[in-house]
Amino acid sequence: QSVLTQPPSVSAAPGQKVTISCSGSSSNIGHNYVFWFQQLPGTAPKLLIYDTNKRPSGIPDRFSGSKSGTSATLGITGLQTGDEADYYCATWDSSLLGVFGGGTKLTVL
Amino acid sequence: QVQLVQSGSELKRPGASVKVSCKASGYTFSRYAMNWVRQAPGQGPEWIGWVNSNTGESTYAYGFRGRFVFSLDTSVSTAYLQISSLKAEDTAVYYCVREGVPLPQYYFFLDVWGNGTTVTVSS
């Protein structure tokens, strides 16, 4: 069982908006930056959001990140079929060190 | 561009050892730490730990202390992960991942991922 809790799956229609939650605790999300990764089928994870709400160059502004207390959220607007992937949150934990969420599978209907 | 190229797939018997390589290019190898992450089939990633590419000092997650060892060959910009006494549950894809801020800083900023090495442990 992962330290960070994510919903196993979310779905939405093309063009719509979806949010993916990541729930942690005061020892991890509550005091550290959150990172989000996108993993397309058969590929390595790719950094999508860093420092909770920043996007690396090349990542469209359809992707956004936020945090409130011990939970973080990834938002994706203007959904495209190419966004179908697994999404993982990650952060530093004061006891466990680097931790990941269990992942959320996004289906674009 | 920054690139991490890993060694090919491995099939090992339980109890054997394996050494995975990760060759870096496109940046000064010794300026950035290297993380190692594994992903078992159908599971999320697990952070194994990180190695300071300048000093060689390693930090391991609790579940990976003992059988997992990081090493470096800075002359060829390559990081290594050696796993000893392999178990079936070590079957996974292993990734090297660059730390995105230059040393001596470290804060789990996994910015560039290698292509992954599949390690299969089976009798």
PDB file of C-alpha atoms in Angstrom:
ATOM      1  CA  GLN A   1       0.000   0.000   0.000  1.00  0.00           C
ATOM      2  CA  SER A   2       1.366   3.388  -1.046  1.00  0.00           C
ATOM      3  CA  VAL A   3       2.104   6.200   1.381  1.00  0.00           C
ATOM      4  CA  LEU A   4       0.356   8.640  -0.956  1.00  0.00           C
ATOM      5  CA  THR A   5      -3.246   7.787  -1.849  1.00  0.00           C
ATOM      6  CA  GLN A   6      -4.600   8.349  -5.344  1.00  0.00           C
ATOM      7  CA  PRO A   7      -7.877   7.224  -6.924  1.00  0.00           C
ATOM      8  CA  PRO A   8      -7.224   4.139  -9.086  1.00  0.00           C
ATOM      9  CA  SER A   9      -8.958   5.636 -12.093  1.00  0.00           C
ATOM     10  CA  VAL A  10     -10.652   8.739 -13.457  1.00  0.00           C
ATOM     11  CA  SER A  11     -12.352   9.370 -16.765  1.00  0.00           C
ATOM     12  CA  ALA A  12     -13.765  12.244 -18.758  1.00  0.00           C
ATOM     13  CA  ALA A  13     -14.694  13.125 -22.320  1.00  0.00           C
ATOM     14  CA  PRO A  14     -12.385  14.867 -24.795  1.00  0.00           C
ATOM     15  CA  GLY A  15     -12.278  18.608 -24.191  1.00  0.00           C
ATOM     16  CA  GLN A  16     -13.412  18.280 -20.592  1.00  0.00           C
ATOM     17  CA  LYS A  17     -11.494  18.881 -17.380  1.00  0.00           C
ATOM     18  CA  VAL A  18     -10.376  16.272 -14.869  1.00  0.00           C
ATOM     19  CA  THR A  19      -8.664  16.425 -11.489  1.00  0.00           C
ATOM     20  CA  ILE A  20      -6.570  13.753  -9.805  1.00  0.00           C
ATOM     21  CA  SER A  21      -6.098  13.871  -6.057  1.00  0.00           C
ATOM     22  CA  CYS A  22      -3.119  12.763  -3.981  1.00  0.00           C
ATOM     23  CA  SER A  23      -3.576  12.461  -0.253  1.00  0.00           C
ATOM     24  CA  GLY A  24      -0.667  12.303   2.158  1.00  0.00           C
ATOM     25  CA  SER A  25       0.259  13.500   5.634  1.00  0.00           C
ATOM     26  CA  SER A  26       2.122  16.193   7.516  1.00  0.00           C
ATOM     27  CA  SER A  27       5.359  14.217   7.152  1.00  0.00           C
ATOM     28  CA  ASN A  28       5.248  14.356   3.379  1.00  0.00           C
ATOM     29  CA  ILE A  29       2.884  16.547   1.343  1.00  0.00           C
ATOM     30  CA  GLY A  30       2.219  18.816   4.298  1.00  0.00           C
ATOM     31  CA  HIS A  31       5.795  20.086   4.360  1.00  0.00           C
ATOM     32  CA  ASN A  32       7.305  19.365   0.960  1.00  0.00           C
ATOM     33  CA  TYR A  33       6.934  20.071  -2.717  1.00  0.00           C
ATOM     34  CA  VAL A  34       4.808  17.704  -4.779  1.00  0.00           C
ATOM     35  CA  PHE A  35       5.769  16.293  -8.158  1.00  0.00           C
ATOM     36  CA  TRP A  36       3.542  14.736 -10.794  1.00  0.00           C
ATOM     37  CA  PHE A  37       4.560  12.276 -13.483  1.00  0.00           C
ATOM     38  CA  GLN A  38       2.803  11.031 -16.589  1.00  0.00           C
ATOM     39  CA  GLN A  39       3.477   7.497 -17.795  1.00  0.00           C
ATOM     40  CA  LEU A  40       2.251   6.605 -21.255  1.00  0.00           C
ATOM     41  CA  PRO A  41       1.872   2.877 -21.961  1.00  0.00           C
ATOM     42  CA  GLY A  42       5.213   1.129 -22.333  1.00  0.00           C
ATOM     43  CA  THR A  43       7.309   4.198 -21.576  1.00  0.00           C
ATOM     44  CA  ALA A  44       9.214   5.678 -18.666  1.00  0.00           C
ATOM     45  CA  PRO A  45       7.474   8.200 -16.414  1.00  0.00           C
ATOM     46  CA  LYS A  46       7.866  11.826 -17.475  1.00  0.00           C
ATOM     47  CA  LEU A  47       7.988  14.844 -15.191  1.00  0.00           C
ATOM     48  CA  LEU A  48       4.784  16.837 -15.575  1.00  0.00           C
ATOM     49  CA  ILE A  49       4.712  19.167 -12.547  1.00  0.00           C
ATOM     50  CA  TYR A  50       7.488  20.097 -10.125  1.00  0.00           C
ATOM     51  CA  ASP A  51       7.564  22.232  -6.998  1.00  0.00           C
ATOM     52  CA  THR A  52       3.833  21.534  -6.574  1.00  0.00           C
ATOM     53  CA  ASN A  53       2.655  23.885  -9.345  1.00  0.00           C
ATOM     54  CA  LYS A  54       5.427  24.507 -11.895  1.00  0.00           C
ATOM     55  CA  ARG A  55       5.629  23.025 -15.363  1.00  0.00           C
ATOM     56  CA  PRO A  56       8.899  21.997 -17.054  1.00  0.00           C
ATOM     57  CA  SER A  57       9.478  23.544 -20.446  1.00  0.00           C
ATOM     58  CA  GLY A  58       7.436  21.795 -23.102  1.00  0.00           C
ATOM     59  CA  ILE A  59       4.561  20.845 -20.806  1.00  0.00           C
ATOM     60  CA  PRO A  60       1.386  22.634 -21.951  1.00  0.00           C
ATOM     61  CA  ASP A  61      -0.496  24.904 -19.579  1.00  0.00           C
ATOM     62  CA  ARG A  62      -3.447  22.512 -19.756  1.00  0.00           C
ATOM     63  CA  PHE A  63      -1.661  20.752 -16.888  1.00  0.00           C
ATOM     64  CA  SER A  64      -1.659  22.383 -13.457  1.00  0.00           C
ATOM     65  CA  GLY A  65      -0.815  21.457  -9.900  1.00  0.00           C
ATOM     66  CA  SER A  66      -1.948  22.687  -6.503  1.00  0.00           C
ATOM     67  CA  LYS A  67      -1.759  21.763  -2.837  1.00  0.00           C
ATOM     68  CA  SER A  68      -3.856  22.329   0.238  1.00  0.00           C
ATOM     69  CA  GLY A  69      -2.691  21.035   3.590  1.00  0.00           C
ATOM     70  CA  THR A  70      -1.764  17.378   3.170  1.00  0.00           C
ATOM     71  CA  SER A  71      -3.397  16.868  -0.226  1.00  0.00           C
ATOM     72  CA  ALA A  72      -2.340  17.769  -3.734  1.00  0.00           C
ATOM     73  CA  THR A  73      -4.247  17.929  -6.982  1.00  0.00           C
ATOM     74  CA  LEU A  74      -3.321  17.589 -10.637  1.00  0.00           C
ATOM     75  CA  GLY A  75      -5.678  19.305 -13.054  1.00  0.00           C
ATOM     76  CA  ILE A  76      -5.910  18.660 -16.763  1.00  0.00           C
ATOM     77  CA  THR A  77      -8.095  20.817 -18.991  1.00  0.00           C
ATOM     78  CA  GLY A  78      -9.013  20.400 -22.640  1.00  0.00           C
ATOM     79  CA  LEU A  79      -8.580  16.630 -22.426  1.00  0.00           C
ATOM     80  CA  GLN A  80      -7.104  14.891 -25.461  1.00  0.00           C
ATOM     81  CA  THR A  81      -6.947  11.200 -26.288  1.00  0.00           C
ATOM     82  CA  GLY A  82      -3.171  11.480 -26.048  1.00  0.00           C
ATOM     83  CA  ASP A  83      -3.540  12.293 -22.346  1.00  0.00           C
ATOM     84  CA  GLU A  84      -4.594   8.703 -21.633  1.00  0.00           C
ATOM     85  CA  ALA A  85      -1.900   7.501 -19.257  1.00  0.00           C
ATOM     86  CA  ASP A  86      -1.081   6.634 -15.691  1.00  0.00           C
ATOM     87  CA  TYR A  87      -0.406   9.620 -13.435  1.00  0.00           C
ATOM     88  CA  TYR A  88       1.684   9.470 -10.274  1.00  0.00           C
ATOM     89  CA  CYS A  89       2.244  11.967  -7.506  1.00  0.00           C
ATOM     90  CA  ALA A  90       5.467  11.925  -5.509  1.00  0.00           C
ATOM     91  CA  THR A  91       7.118  13.824  -2.712  1.00  0.00           C
ATOM     92  CA  TRP A  92       9.688  13.613   0.068  1.00  0.00           C
ATOM     93  CA  ASP A  93       8.717  12.069   3.389  1.00  0.00           C
ATOM     94  CA  SER A  94      10.649  12.933   6.547  1.00  0.00           C
ATOM     95  CA  SER A  95      10.712   9.281   7.629  1.00  0.00           C
ATOM     96  CA  LEU A  96      10.375   7.241   4.468  1.00  0.00           C
ATOM     97  CA  LEU A  97      12.347   9.550   2.149  1.00  0.00           C
ATOM     98  CA  GLY A  98      11.151   9.458  -1.507  1.00  0.00           C
ATOM     99  CA  VAL A  99       7.555   8.258  -1.869  1.00  0.00           C
ATOM    100  CA  PHE A 100       5.143   7.806  -4.762  1.00  0.00           C
ATOM    101  CA  GLY A 101       1.396   7.460  -5.020  1.00  0.00           C
ATOM    102  CA  GLY A 102      -0.141   4.247  -6.302  1.00  0.00           C
ATOM    103  CA  GLY A 103      -1.103   5.893  -9.571  1.00  0.00           C
ATOM    104  CA  THR A 104      -4.273   6.939 -11.348  1.00  0.00           C
ATOM    105  CA  LYS A 105      -5.286   5.651 -14.747  1.00  0.00           C
ATOM    106  CA  LEU A 106      -6.852   8.373 -16.868  1.00  0.00           C
ATOM    107  CA  THR A 107      -9.311   7.287 -19.540  1.00  0.00           C
ATOM    108  CA  VAL A 108     -10.470   9.801 -22.112  1.00  0.00           C
ATOM    109  CA  LEU A 109     -13.866   8.507 -23.194  1.00  0.00           C
TER     110      LEU A 109
ATOM    111  CA  GLN B   1      20.064  17.086 -24.839  1.00  0.00           C
ATOM    112  CA  VAL B   2      20.212  15.297 -21.520  1.00  0.00           C
ATOM    113  CA  GLN B   3      19.932  11.556 -22.015  1.00  0.00           C
ATOM    114  CA  LEU B   4      20.215   8.477 -19.820  1.00  0.00           C
ATOM    115  CA  VAL B   5      20.725   5.191 -21.642  1.00  0.00           C
ATOM    116  CA  GLN B   6      20.430   1.985 -19.650  1.00  0.00           C
ATOM    117  CA  SER B   7      21.672  -1.528 -20.249  1.00  0.00           C
ATOM    118  CA  GLY B   8      19.487  -4.243 -21.715  1.00  0.00           C
ATOM    119  CA  SER B   9      17.060  -6.679 -20.151  1.00  0.00           C
ATOM    120  CA  GLU B  10      18.326  -9.334 -17.761  1.00  0.00           C
ATOM    121  CA  LEU B  11      16.983 -12.779 -16.861  1.00  0.00           C
ATOM    122  CA  LYS B  12      18.415 -14.129 -13.624  1.00  0.00           C
ATOM    123  CA  ARG B  13      17.928 -17.085 -11.307  1.00  0.00           C
ATOM    124  CA  PRO B  14      16.947 -16.518  -7.682  1.00  0.00           C
ATOM    125  CA  GLY B  15      20.051 -15.940  -5.578  1.00  0.00           C
ATOM    126  CA  ALA B  16      22.085 -14.506  -8.444  1.00  0.00           C
ATOM    127  CA  SER B  17      23.291 -10.923  -8.809  1.00  0.00           C
ATOM    128  CA  VAL B  18      22.714  -8.317 -11.503  1.00  0.00           C
ATOM    129  CA  LYS B  19      24.381  -5.021 -12.361  1.00  0.00           C
ATOM    130  CA  VAL B  20      22.415  -2.406 -14.294  1.00  0.00           C
ATOM    131  CA  SER B  21      24.237   0.462 -15.998  1.00  0.00           C
ATOM    132  CA  CYS B  22      23.066   3.969 -16.804  1.00  0.00           C
ATOM    133  CA  LYS B  23      25.176   6.082 -19.164  1.00  0.00           C
ATOM    134  CA  ALA B  24      24.571   9.813 -19.017  1.00  0.00           C
ATOM    135  CA  SER B  25      25.163  12.346 -21.761  1.00  0.00           C
ATOM    136  CA  GLY B  26      24.350  15.975 -22.455  1.00  0.00           C
ATOM    137  CA  TYR B  27      25.428  17.361 -19.071  1.00  0.00           C
ATOM    138  CA  THR B  28      28.304  17.294 -16.584  1.00  0.00           C
ATOM    139  CA  PHE B  29      27.771  13.952 -14.865  1.00  0.00           C
ATOM    140  CA  SER B  30      29.428  14.817 -11.556  1.00  0.00           C
ATOM    141  CA  ARG B  31      27.298  17.936 -11.043  1.00  0.00           C
ATOM    142  CA  TYR B  32      23.976  16.145 -10.604  1.00  0.00           C
ATOM    143  CA  ALA B  33      22.937  13.311  -8.321  1.00  0.00           C
ATOM    144  CA  MET B  34      21.396  10.131  -9.694  1.00  0.00           C
ATOM    145  CA  ASN B  35      18.300   8.438  -8.343  1.00  0.00           C
ATOM    146  CA  TRP B  36      17.218   4.843  -8.876  1.00  0.00           C
ATOM    147  CA  VAL B  37      13.559   3.848  -9.064  1.00  0.00           C
ATOM    148  CA  ARG B  38      11.945   0.492  -9.653  1.00  0.00           C
ATOM    149  CA  GLN B  39       8.521  -0.369 -10.978  1.00  0.00           C
ATOM    150  CA  ALA B  40       7.146  -3.871 -10.525  1.00  0.00           C
ATOM    151  CA  PRO B  41       4.674  -5.167 -13.123  1.00  0.00           C
ATOM    152  CA  GLY B  42       1.363  -3.327 -12.832  1.00  0.00           C
ATOM    153  CA  GLN B  43       2.569  -1.306  -9.852  1.00  0.00           C
ATOM    154  CA  GLY B  44       3.573   2.283  -9.190  1.00  0.00           C
ATOM    155  CA  PRO B  45       7.183   3.402  -8.977  1.00  0.00           C
ATOM    156  CA  GLU B  46       9.236   2.842  -5.823  1.00  0.00           C
ATOM    157  CA  TRP B  47      12.205   5.043  -4.963  1.00  0.00           C
ATOM    158  CA  ILE B  48      15.300   2.954  -4.221  1.00  0.00           C
ATOM    159  CA  GLY B  49      17.620   5.817  -3.305  1.00  0.00           C
ATOM    160  CA  TRP B  50      20.164   8.248  -4.669  1.00  0.00           C
ATOM    161  CA  VAL B  51      23.889   8.614  -5.151  1.00  0.00           C
ATOM    162  CA  ASN B  52      25.939  11.790  -5.009  1.00  0.00           C
ATOM    163  CA  SER B  53      27.713  11.710  -8.376  1.00  0.00           C
ATOM    164  CA  ASN B  54      30.523  13.863  -7.020  1.00  0.00           C
ATOM    165  CA  THR B  55      31.350  12.089  -3.760  1.00  0.00           C
ATOM    166  CA  GLY B  56      29.816   8.646  -4.332  1.00  0.00           C
ATOM    167  CA  GLU B  57      27.877   8.866  -1.069  1.00  0.00           C
ATOM    168  CA  SER B  58      24.654   6.841  -1.291  1.00  0.00           C
ATOM    169  CA  THR B  59      21.299   7.025   0.468  1.00  0.00           C
ATOM    170  CA  TYR B  60      18.916   4.072   0.333  1.00  0.00           C
ATOM    171  CA  ALA B  61      15.221   3.784   1.116  1.00  0.00           C
ATOM    172  CA  TYR B  62      14.529   1.499   4.072  1.00  0.00           C
ATOM    173  CA  GLY B  63      13.353  -1.466   2.048  1.00  0.00           C
ATOM    174  CA  PHE B  64      16.424  -1.408  -0.163  1.00  0.00           C
ATOM    175  CA  ARG B  65      19.255  -1.429   2.342  1.00  0.00           C
ATOM    176  CA  GLY B  66      21.641  -4.360   2.171  1.00  0.00           C
ATOM    177  CA  ARG B  67      21.154  -6.031  -1.221  1.00  0.00           C
ATOM    178  CA  PHE B  68      21.080  -2.877  -3.357  1.00  0.00           C
ATOM    179  CA  VAL B  69      24.304  -0.980  -4.012  1.00  0.00           C
ATOM    180  CA  PHE B  70      24.978   2.107  -6.128  1.00  0.00           C
ATOM    181  CA  SER B  71      28.313   2.803  -7.767  1.00  0.00           C
ATOM    182  CA  LEU B  72      29.793   5.215 -10.281  1.00  0.00           C
ATOM    183  CA  ASP B  73      32.404   5.409 -12.999  1.00  0.00           C
ATOM    184  CA  THR B  74      32.728   9.127 -13.561  1.00  0.00           C
ATOM    185  CA  SER B  75      35.348   8.613 -16.313  1.00  0.00           C
ATOM    186  CA  VAL B  76      32.573   7.277 -18.556  1.00  0.00           C
ATOM    187  CA  SER B  77      29.648   9.194 -16.976  1.00  0.00           C
ATOM    188  CA  THR B  78      27.974   5.991 -15.884  1.00  0.00           C
ATOM    189  CA  ALA B  79      26.029   5.023 -12.788  1.00  0.00           C
ATOM    190  CA  TYR B  80      25.423   1.439 -11.707  1.00  0.00           C
ATOM    191  CA  LEU B  81      22.892  -0.407  -9.595  1.00  0.00           C
ATOM    192  CA  GLN B  82      23.914  -3.833  -8.325  1.00  0.00           C
ATOM    193  CA  ILE B  83      21.365  -6.139  -6.726  1.00  0.00           C
ATOM    194  CA  SER B  84      22.558  -9.264  -4.962  1.00  0.00           C
ATOM    195  CA  SER B  85      20.702 -12.371  -3.715  1.00  0.00           C
ATOM    196  CA  LEU B  86      17.926 -11.754  -6.217  1.00  0.00           C
ATOM    197  CA  LYS B  87      14.380 -12.765  -5.330  1.00  0.00           C
ATOM    198  CA  ALA B  88      11.336 -13.263  -7.514  1.00  0.00           C
ATOM    199  CA  GLU B  89       9.845 -10.090  -6.045  1.00  0.00           C
ATOM    200  CA  ASP B  90      12.773  -8.099  -7.482  1.00  0.00           C
ATOM    201  CA  THR B  91      11.264  -8.640 -10.929  1.00  0.00           C
ATOM    202  CA  ALA B  92      10.662  -5.104 -12.181  1.00  0.00           C
ATOM    203  CA  VAL B  93      11.771  -2.336 -14.506  1.00  0.00           C
ATOM    204  CA  TYR B  94      14.621  -0.382 -12.971  1.00  0.00           C
ATOM    205  CA  TYR B  95      15.099   3.273 -13.899  1.00  0.00           C
ATOM    206  CA  CYS B  96      17.934   5.675 -13.313  1.00  0.00           C
ATOM    207  CA  VAL B  97      16.645   9.227 -12.915  1.00  0.00           C
ATOM    208  CA  ARG B  98      18.669  12.417 -12.791  1.00  0.00           C
ATOM    209  CA  GLU B  99      18.210  14.810  -9.880  1.00  0.00           C
ATOM    210  CA  GLY B 100      17.153  18.108 -11.446  1.00  0.00           C
ATOM    211  CA  VAL B 101      19.139  20.493  -9.251  1.00  0.00           C
ATOM    212  CA  PRO B 102      22.931  20.622  -9.175  1.00  0.00           C
ATOM    213  CA  LEU B 103      24.864  19.246  -6.237  1.00  0.00           C
ATOM    214  CA  PRO B 104      25.260  19.767  -3.346  1.00  0.00           C
ATOM    215  CA  GLN B 105      21.503  20.358  -3.379  1.00  0.00           C
ATOM    216  CA  TYR B 106      19.072  17.459  -3.389  1.00  0.00           C
ATOM    217  CA  TYR B 107      15.316  17.520  -3.039  1.00  0.00           C
ATOM    218  CA  PHE B 108      13.884  14.615  -4.987  1.00  0.00           C
ATOM    219  CA  PHE B 109      13.490  16.496  -8.250  1.00  0.00           C
ATOM    220  CA  LEU B 110      13.367  13.615 -10.734  1.00  0.00           C
ATOM    221  CA  ASP B 111      13.658  15.469 -14.012  1.00  0.00           C
ATOM    222  CA  VAL B 112      15.122  13.074 -16.610  1.00  0.00           C
ATOM    223  CA  TRP B 113      14.408   9.346 -16.654  1.00  0.00           C
ATOM    224  CA  GLY B 114      16.388   6.591 -18.314  1.00  0.00           C
ATOM    225  CA  ASN B 115      14.768   4.151 -20.726  1.00  0.00           C
ATOM    226  CA  GLY B 116      14.486   1.455 -18.060  1.00  0.00           C
ATOM    227  CA  THR B 117      16.033  -1.986 -17.621  1.00  0.00           C
ATOM    228  CA  THR B 118      13.787  -4.994 -17.156  1.00  0.00           C
ATOM    229  CA  VAL B 119      15.120  -7.470 -14.621  1.00  0.00           C
ATOM    230  CA  THR B 120      13.297 -10.791 -14.476  1.00  0.00           C
ATOM    231  CA  VAL B 121      14.054 -13.219 -11.659  1.00  0.00           C
ATOM    232  CA  SER B 122      12.790 -16.705 -12.334  1.00  0.00           C
ATOM    233  CA  SER B 123      13.889 -20.270 -11.827  1.00  0.00           C
TER     234      SER B 123
END
